[in-house]
Amino acid sequence: APPHGNGTIWGEVAMADGGTDPAVFTSSTLPSDPRLLATVTNAYLGTRVYRDILHVNGVYNGAVGDTHRADVPSPVNVRINVPGENGLTETFTLNTRTGTFSHLLQLPGYTTTHRIYAHHSLVHILAFSITIKRSTTKGPPVTVQLQMQFTPQSRDLDLHKGQDFQGAQYIYGKTLIPEVKGAPQPTVHMIWTPVPQAVTLPGEEQERTWEFLTTVAESEEEVKKCFSEGTSLIAAGSLYSSHTQAWTALWKGCRVDVDGPLPLRQALYGCLYYLLSAIPPLDSPDFLFHGISPGGLSNGTQGEDYWGHVFWDQDTWIYPNILLFYPEAARAILKYRIRALGGALKNAQEQGYKGAKFPWESAVTGQEVCPEEIYGTQEVHINGDVLLAFEQYYHATQDQKLFREEGAWDVVSMVAQYWCSRVVWSQEKQCYHIKGVMPPDEYHYSVDNSVYTNAVAQRSLNFAAEVACDFQIPVPEEWREVAKKVKVPFDAARNYHPEYDGYSPGKQVKQADVVLLGYPMMYPMSPEVRRNDLEMYEPVTALDGPAMTWSMFAVGWMELKEIQRAQTQLSKCFNNITEPFKIWVENSDGSGAVNFLTGMGGFLQAILFGYTGFRITKSSLNFDPICPDNISKLKVTGVSYLGSKLNFTLTKENVRIKVTKSSRDPQLFPLEAVLVASGQRIPLPEGTVCILSLAVADGFLKAPAPGVR
């Protein structure tokens, strides 16, 4: 099992952490399991440090269930070494503030620093540098060896050597096997600075830095342009600083800071770093984004981390955090689903249904690429998960252009059509059934009326009708009829939701399933039913199940103001965080996917939507905060809602809401806060600071004129 974070210590208030920066993870040794090394990625390129391969956004090789992220040989797989030196100390550091991994060698008289990063804004660039610095102005020459294991070959690409470019080496080649017959086979072009076996600091110099550049693109013209841009920035001394500035800007608009235990603070920075590494850079609306897989771009080679496929993990577990901070990045995720609609239409047709059926596992085409057929045919809740992401975006932004002009309405209407063709009418029960499905709890399959699946189908249909009304499109009567009459199982005697028809209380379940009805689905139920669902499923959920499960139980207990029970569930998440770089593993025994963004996303939601009580609804952003004992302050910087940016600060005494930026058209979205208990309305123009007592801070933000704007 991997070295884990301690699931017990996070509950103690860390008063004396020695001024440790919670955003910087440092160790004198590397983990023995290389899967747990830090990752450096951006939206286009990704690698694990000291790994011989990298991956490229949207570049897969292999047919259907065998399609996987294509391995590209990595020229940044370099280790520094000083043989035969005494008094050597080593430090390995992941700095999440700057998106940089570094290796520091300290010796008597000098230090050597090896720094590696995937440039956040210039996404075609991976770079590393070596800096030797002596403690005196002059001295004997200092030589550092560079150990590089690099062969310009790939099992997934037909690689050819091109002519050297500006003294750098160049290879290119296309993938060997298309995802489906007739699908494109992307070409990868790569140029990199040759790496010598050693670098030497001359005796008369005190310090020198060597910079090494790798650029990857899908055309010769693009890769050469990017390499030239990178070398120009190196010449100007600003390649690295332009990368760190991009990260500074990213963090400025998106932070979660707590005054509380160090492990919690570190977990928050770690989760945000790995998630932010996966999103398109800001102000890049034309970036062709291919979604987020459970292990991110650094993982997903054949046989690893679900082959780099995209699941509901993206839409249900990762996406809500991104939407809350960066709607433009959330939009890029939705555009990925829109581009995949053609494949989804084909999936539905092949399974004998109308409309669109999004794949359980998706690569580029939108056609099903899951290696096992049962998931693709039965785990149909994916359709509702995808549409819930579209609904959350629509309500949080009112971006009608995406729906009217860029294909989102087609996704919404085709999913609604699918659900109408997927249900069957029960004459006996006088309701619609959805039969033969696998719920999120994958221990059970071929069941009828999964409560989660049916509720999310109902949600899809209601949302489709809402958008149609907004756009003055006639709503098919079938949509309203199926939404109204689809069975959502409920046991009135026990006052809880059975997971599916015939579920017996006490039967073990794999992961969060029924509890998702409360959040994120916000399915209407009384607090008693919400409590009963939590009580029923918490003790029968597998302890070694996937990491995101416990965060959803925590959110449920937070809704009921059972703070201690929530903390108990949340503490279980720390068993999935490994040391020293806070890489998450899917299962607490270390098995499953690594760099498990899904688990990180669930954990972040417990903080961002649990402690704050944030809920995105049709007409408002609700808040109903709680402050647990082990935290004295929680500050969420950069919440986005209807074009405004807000900071929320929560303490034991009060909630402070600051509007840092209003919508570009303040007349269009004049935000106000409304308190539930008193009905008090507080206008929130830009620059406003609103302070509410925690005792009465149950309220919502809204624009006074709801509906189509």
XYZ file of C-alpha atoms in Angstrom, residues 135-594:
460
model
C 28.402 30.115 -2.656
C 31.535 32.078 -3.667
C 32.135 34.257 -6.725
C 34.823 31.930 -8.098
C 36.073 28.396 -7.585
C 36.858 25.157 -9.354
C 34.552 24.169 -12.248
C 31.403 22.311 -11.152
C 30.013 19.492 -13.308
C 26.552 17.977 -12.925
C 25.560 14.847 -14.824
C 22.232 14.663 -16.658
C 20.864 11.142 -16.829
C 18.405 10.877 -19.686
C 16.507 7.776 -20.741
C 15.024 8.757 -24.073
C 14.384 6.763 -27.223
C 12.443 8.480 -30.011
C 10.105 5.515 -30.423
C 6.489 4.766 -29.512
C 4.265 1.699 -29.570
C 1.347 3.974 -30.515
C 2.807 6.272 -33.181
C 4.497 5.696 -36.524
C 7.371 8.091 -35.787
C 9.771 9.568 -38.350
C 12.805 11.785 -37.910
C 12.447 15.240 -39.406
C 15.195 17.767 -40.169
C 16.722 19.502 -37.173
C 15.146 22.879 -36.445
C 17.174 25.738 -34.910
C 19.625 23.181 -33.518
C 16.824 21.103 -32.008
C 15.694 17.599 -32.903
C 12.380 16.895 -34.608
C 10.159 13.814 -34.921
C 6.624 13.378 -36.173
C 4.140 10.596 -36.790
C 0.500 9.626 -36.663
C -1.302 7.138 -34.457
C -1.390 3.550 -35.727
C -5.061 2.625 -35.295
C -8.134 4.908 -35.425
C -10.689 4.898 -32.595
C -13.411 3.693 -34.967
C -13.312 2.875 -38.662
C -12.888 6.041 -40.701
C -12.049 8.216 -37.681
C -9.051 10.547 -38.005
C -5.597 9.409 -36.886
C -3.994 12.488 -35.366
C -0.371 13.348 -36.075
C 2.022 14.393 -33.319
C 4.953 16.705 -34.106
C 7.649 17.186 -31.452
C 10.771 19.375 -31.329
C 13.154 19.346 -28.369
C 16.473 20.793 -27.284
C 19.180 18.084 -27.241
C 20.234 17.176 -23.703
C 23.994 16.794 -23.047
C 25.369 14.150 -20.689
C 26.625 16.845 -18.317
C 26.702 20.610 -17.774
C 29.638 22.498 -16.249
C 29.756 25.819 -14.424
C 33.112 27.411 -15.355
C 35.429 28.422 -12.519
C 35.036 32.163 -13.153
C 31.205 32.115 -13.011
C 29.091 32.126 -9.858
C 25.809 31.001 -11.417
C 24.459 29.708 -14.711
C 21.130 28.316 -15.949
C 20.617 25.955 -18.883
C 17.090 25.795 -20.315
C 15.677 22.881 -22.296
C 12.554 23.157 -24.379
C 10.105 20.574 -25.742
C 7.190 21.576 -27.950
C 4.421 19.320 -29.195
C 1.688 20.153 -31.717
C -0.440 18.558 -34.412
C 1.250 20.218 -37.399
C 4.783 21.081 -38.488
C 3.902 24.757 -38.781
C 2.441 24.909 -35.265
C 5.248 22.995 -33.546
C 7.926 25.205 -35.164
C 6.023 28.368 -34.298
C 5.717 27.241 -30.660
C 9.394 26.270 -30.467
C 10.457 29.654 -31.873
C 8.205 31.416 -29.380
C 9.696 29.385 -26.534
C 13.295 30.102 -27.567
C 12.497 33.826 -27.865
C 11.137 33.810 -24.312
C 14.232 31.927 -23.097
C 16.438 34.546 -24.774
C 14.448 37.272 -23.019
C 14.749 35.418 -19.710
C 10.980 35.177 -19.380
C 9.843 31.655 -20.297
C 9.566 30.482 -16.704
C 8.212 33.780 -15.380
C 5.457 33.795 -18.024
C 4.437 30.339 -16.755
C 4.413 31.362 -13.087
C 2.494 34.548 -13.933
C -0.208 32.415 -15.567
C -0.459 30.350 -12.382
C -0.554 33.494 -10.233
C -3.476 34.799 -12.295
C -5.212 31.428 -12.014
C -4.883 31.318 -8.222
C -5.936 34.948 -7.905
C -9.350 34.085 -9.306
C -9.765 30.763 -7.522
C -8.741 29.980 -3.952
C -9.963 27.999 -0.974
C -8.137 29.058 2.191
C -8.832 27.740 5.670
C -7.550 28.622 9.099
C -7.415 25.070 10.323
C -5.386 21.848 10.322
C -2.386 21.738 8.007
C -3.384 18.418 6.340
C -6.705 19.974 5.299
C -5.011 23.078 3.918
C -2.512 20.952 2.012
C -5.277 18.711 0.656
C -7.170 21.739 -0.659
C -4.119 23.164 -2.435
C -3.204 19.751 -3.815
C -6.703 19.036 -5.153
C -7.009 22.468 -6.740
C -3.531 22.240 -8.279
C -4.207 18.911 -9.977
C -7.671 20.025 -11.157
C -6.532 23.448 -12.387
C -3.675 21.742 -14.250
C -6.308 19.949 -16.319
C -8.377 22.930 -17.517
C -7.829 25.097 -20.607
C -5.940 28.335 -19.948
C -8.122 31.370 -19.385
C -8.883 33.557 -22.405
C -8.478 30.661 -24.861
C -12.031 30.172 -26.203
C -10.800 28.429 -29.364
C -8.800 25.744 -27.543
C -10.108 22.345 -28.684
C -10.496 20.577 -25.344
C -10.993 16.811 -25.136
C -12.282 16.435 -21.609
C -10.880 15.277 -18.275
C -10.259 11.600 -17.529
C -10.124 10.192 -13.968
C -6.303 10.186 -13.905
C -5.737 13.278 -16.037
C -3.402 13.710 -18.998
C -0.365 12.368 -17.145
C -1.992 8.927 -17.007
C -4.025 6.772 -19.363
C -1.568 4.635 -21.275
C -2.768 1.158 -22.250
C -3.888 -0.741 -19.146
C -3.640 2.283 -16.846
C -6.209 4.628 -15.305
C -9.096 3.563 -17.511
C -7.011 4.111 -20.659
C -7.522 7.887 -20.329
C -11.228 7.672 -21.170
C -13.731 10.278 -19.978
C -16.562 9.126 -17.660
C -19.231 10.704 -15.446
C -16.224 11.452 -13.233
C -15.762 14.576 -15.328
C -19.361 15.815 -15.325
C -20.492 14.840 -11.814
C -17.351 14.913 -9.703
C -14.826 17.316 -11.254
C -16.918 19.814 -13.214
C -18.989 21.485 -10.427
C -15.811 22.844 -8.812
C -14.623 24.269 -12.123
C -18.018 25.831 -12.892
C -18.052 27.610 -9.531
C -14.750 29.369 -10.285
C -14.179 29.365 -14.039
C -17.368 29.073 -16.135
C -15.309 29.538 -19.314
C -13.413 26.308 -18.530
C -16.704 24.578 -17.672
C -17.952 25.732 -21.085
C -14.970 24.011 -22.769
C -15.961 20.746 -21.049
C -19.520 21.112 -22.362
C -18.192 21.853 -25.862
C -16.352 18.508 -25.687
C -19.695 16.785 -25.055
C -21.344 18.798 -27.867
C -18.668 17.679 -30.349
C -19.276 14.079 -29.255
C -23.019 14.260 -29.994
C -22.653 12.473 -33.348
C -21.173 9.448 -31.604
C -23.870 9.599 -28.906
C -26.604 9.536 -31.575
C -24.957 6.464 -33.072
C -24.747 4.736 -29.657
C -28.493 5.180 -29.115
C -29.292 3.919 -32.582
C -27.094 0.823 -32.151
C -28.851 0.023 -28.871
C -32.282 0.422 -30.481
C -33.273 3.789 -29.019
C -33.962 7.294 -30.288
C -32.019 10.433 -29.469
C -28.510 10.439 -27.993
C -26.837 8.020 -25.577
C -23.539 9.386 -24.318
C -20.890 6.703 -23.850
C -20.032 5.392 -20.410
C -16.422 5.713 -21.592
C -15.626 8.399 -24.140
C -12.501 9.284 -26.115
C -12.787 11.597 -29.150
C -15.685 10.411 -31.318
C -18.376 10.068 -28.655
C -18.901 6.427 -29.568
C -18.745 3.890 -26.766
C -15.158 2.792 -26.016
C -15.730 0.879 -22.779
C -13.909 -2.487 -23.032
C -16.784 -4.308 -21.238
C -20.145 -4.103 -23.004
C -22.340 -4.194 -19.886
C -21.304 -0.740 -18.671
C -21.952 0.896 -22.026
C -25.399 -0.654 -22.349
C -26.556 -0.459 -18.717
C -24.892 2.469 -16.940
C -27.231 4.880 -18.707
C -27.287 7.428 -15.884
C -24.322 8.975 -17.747
C -26.884 10.709 -19.994
C -28.481 12.446 -17.032
C -25.077 13.260 -15.538
C -24.036 15.020 -18.742
C -27.290 16.975 -18.879
C -27.057 17.974 -15.217
C -23.725 19.625 -16.064
C -25.410 21.565 -18.890
C -28.230 22.569 -16.533
C -25.862 23.809 -13.822
C -23.993 25.878 -16.411
C -27.204 27.348 -17.843
C -28.438 28.420 -14.419
C -25.055 29.746 -13.261
C -24.344 31.799 -16.398
C -27.534 32.246 -18.478
C -25.206 31.818 -21.479
C -27.868 31.383 -24.143
C -25.389 31.540 -27.019
C -24.048 28.080 -26.157
C -27.569 26.670 -26.312
C -28.979 28.644 -29.249
C -25.964 28.744 -31.559
C -23.289 26.264 -30.451
C -25.107 22.971 -30.144
C -26.066 22.667 -26.464
C -29.787 22.649 -27.279
C -29.217 19.697 -29.621
C -27.591 17.782 -26.753
C -30.451 18.635 -24.384
C -33.241 17.718 -26.812
C -31.562 14.515 -28.009
C -31.017 13.268 -24.435
C -34.676 14.023 -23.658
C -35.645 12.043 -26.744
C -33.473 9.134 -25.571
C -35.144 8.956 -22.157
C -38.599 8.944 -23.772
C -37.595 5.987 -25.942
C -35.826 4.184 -23.076
C -38.813 4.070 -20.679
C -41.562 1.444 -20.804
C -45.117 1.993 -19.584
C -46.382 -0.264 -16.778
C -50.116 -0.711 -17.159
C -50.263 -2.315 -13.730
C -48.413 0.464 -11.853
C -49.560 3.289 -14.153
C -46.052 4.731 -14.418
C -42.971 4.565 -16.635
C -40.141 2.168 -15.792
C -36.490 2.152 -16.870
C -35.439 -1.488 -16.934
C -32.175 -3.396 -17.100
C -29.717 -0.813 -15.815
C -26.596 -0.604 -13.695
C -26.801 2.192 -11.109
C -23.764 4.142 -9.842
C -23.451 1.237 -7.374
C -21.753 -1.108 -9.832
C -22.092 -4.147 -7.550
C -25.630 -4.466 -8.949
C -26.650 -4.684 -12.586
C -29.630 -5.609 -14.765
C -31.862 -3.987 -12.139
C -35.083 -2.093 -12.796
C -35.815 1.470 -11.739
C -32.521 2.552 -10.226
C -33.653 5.486 -8.103
C -30.665 7.597 -9.148
C -31.050 6.778 -12.855
C -34.796 7.458 -12.912
C -34.512 10.678 -10.908
C -31.740 12.018 -13.145
C -33.789 11.063 -16.231
C -36.710 13.034 -14.808
C -34.355 15.930 -14.167
C -33.119 15.810 -17.794
C -36.670 15.972 -19.142
C -37.697 18.846 -16.885
C -34.605 20.816 -17.895
C -35.236 20.172 -21.587
C -38.778 21.514 -21.160
C -37.441 24.569 -19.303
C -34.974 25.475 -22.060
C -37.602 24.908 -24.740
C -39.939 27.323 -22.937
C -37.162 29.906 -22.593
C -36.482 29.685 -26.324
C -40.203 29.577 -27.214
C -39.814 26.141 -28.767
C -42.923 23.932 -28.464
C -42.358 21.360 -25.697
C -43.206 17.810 -26.811
C -46.015 16.587 -24.556
C -44.096 13.310 -24.197
C -41.314 15.078 -22.259
C -43.694 16.395 -19.623
C -45.646 13.139 -19.505
C -42.592 10.906 -18.930
C -41.060 13.336 -16.414
C -44.297 13.386 -14.452
C -44.914 9.641 -14.497
C -41.472 8.003 -14.372
C -41.169 5.845 -11.270
C -38.789 7.138 -8.596
C -38.739 4.278 -6.045
C -39.758 5.208 -2.502
C -40.517 2.966 0.468
C -43.276 4.770 2.385
C -43.174 2.277 5.276
C -39.468 2.818 5.963
C -39.554 6.399 4.658
C -36.442 6.062 2.470
C -35.424 5.572 -1.175
C -34.589 1.959 -2.121
C -31.659 1.902 -4.535
C -33.702 -0.029 -7.131
C -36.753 -2.295 -7.346
C -36.234 -5.185 -4.949
C -33.333 -3.669 -2.997
C -33.138 -5.248 0.467
C -31.972 -2.985 3.314
C -28.548 -4.098 4.500
C -27.301 -5.222 1.096
C -23.780 -3.896 0.461
C -23.284 -1.129 -2.111
C -20.079 -0.098 -3.859
C -20.216 3.685 -3.631
C -22.316 6.835 -3.250
C -25.567 6.242 -5.120
C -28.888 7.062 -3.419
C -27.205 9.791 -1.360
C -26.583 11.683 -4.632
C -30.339 12.392 -4.786
C -29.885 15.057 -2.104
C -26.721 16.522 -3.587
C -25.913 17.186 -6.371
C -29.386 16.380 -7.698
C -31.391 18.314 -5.073
C -34.292 15.893 -5.527
C -37.210 17.110 -3.378
C -37.436 15.257 -0.055
C -37.993 16.026 3.610
C -35.064 16.243 6.064
C -36.354 12.995 7.614
C -36.080 11.132 4.313
C -32.639 12.632 3.658
C -31.527 11.410 7.088
C -33.011 7.957 6.540
C -31.203 7.581 3.214
C -27.904 8.492 4.880
C -28.536 6.146 7.829
C -29.572 3.320 5.516
C -26.611 3.434 3.117
C -23.694 4.708 5.204
C -23.101 1.430 7.098
C -23.489 -0.774 3.992
C -21.195 1.187 1.653
C -17.931 -0.658 0.972
C -15.094 0.833 3.028
C -12.609 0.176 0.233
C -14.798 1.806 -2.411
C -13.779 4.788 -4.561
C -12.526 7.957 -2.904
C -15.354 10.341 -3.804
C -18.011 8.400 -1.893
C -17.430 9.724 1.625
C -17.473 13.349 0.558
C -21.091 12.924 -0.558
C -22.119 11.411 2.764
C -20.361 14.370 4.399
C -22.385 16.849 2.316
C -25.583 15.068 3.360
C -24.773 15.359 7.053
C -23.793 19.003 6.572
C -27.234 19.695 5.079
C -28.749 18.295 8.277
C -26.303 20.331 10.434
C -24.815 17.105 11.818
C -21.331 18.549 11.681
C -19.543 15.828 13.647
C -20.996 13.052 11.515
C -19.990 14.995 8.408
C -16.427 15.374 9.681
C -16.214 11.640 10.379
C -17.083 10.902 6.751
C -14.790 13.586 5.371
C -11.858 12.281 7.406
C -12.065 8.979 5.492
C -10.998 10.817 2.331
C -7.538 11.378 3.798
C -6.853 7.644 3.519
C -6.725 8.146 -0.260
C -4.117 10.936 -0.206
C -0.533 9.725 -0.622
C 2.717 11.335 0.460
C 4.646 13.396 -0.279
C 2.960 15.015 -3.314
C -0.701 14.576 -2.266
C -1.501 12.312 -5.212
C -4.901 10.660 -4.674
C -5.497 6.951 -5.234
C -8.916 5.629 -6.219
C -9.162 3.100 -3.396
C -7.809 3.432 0.125
C -5.734 0.246 -0.240
C -3.776 1.983 -3.022
C -5.439 0.115 -5.891
C -7.241 1.581 -8.881
C -6.506 4.823 -10.672
C -3.829 7.239 -9.446
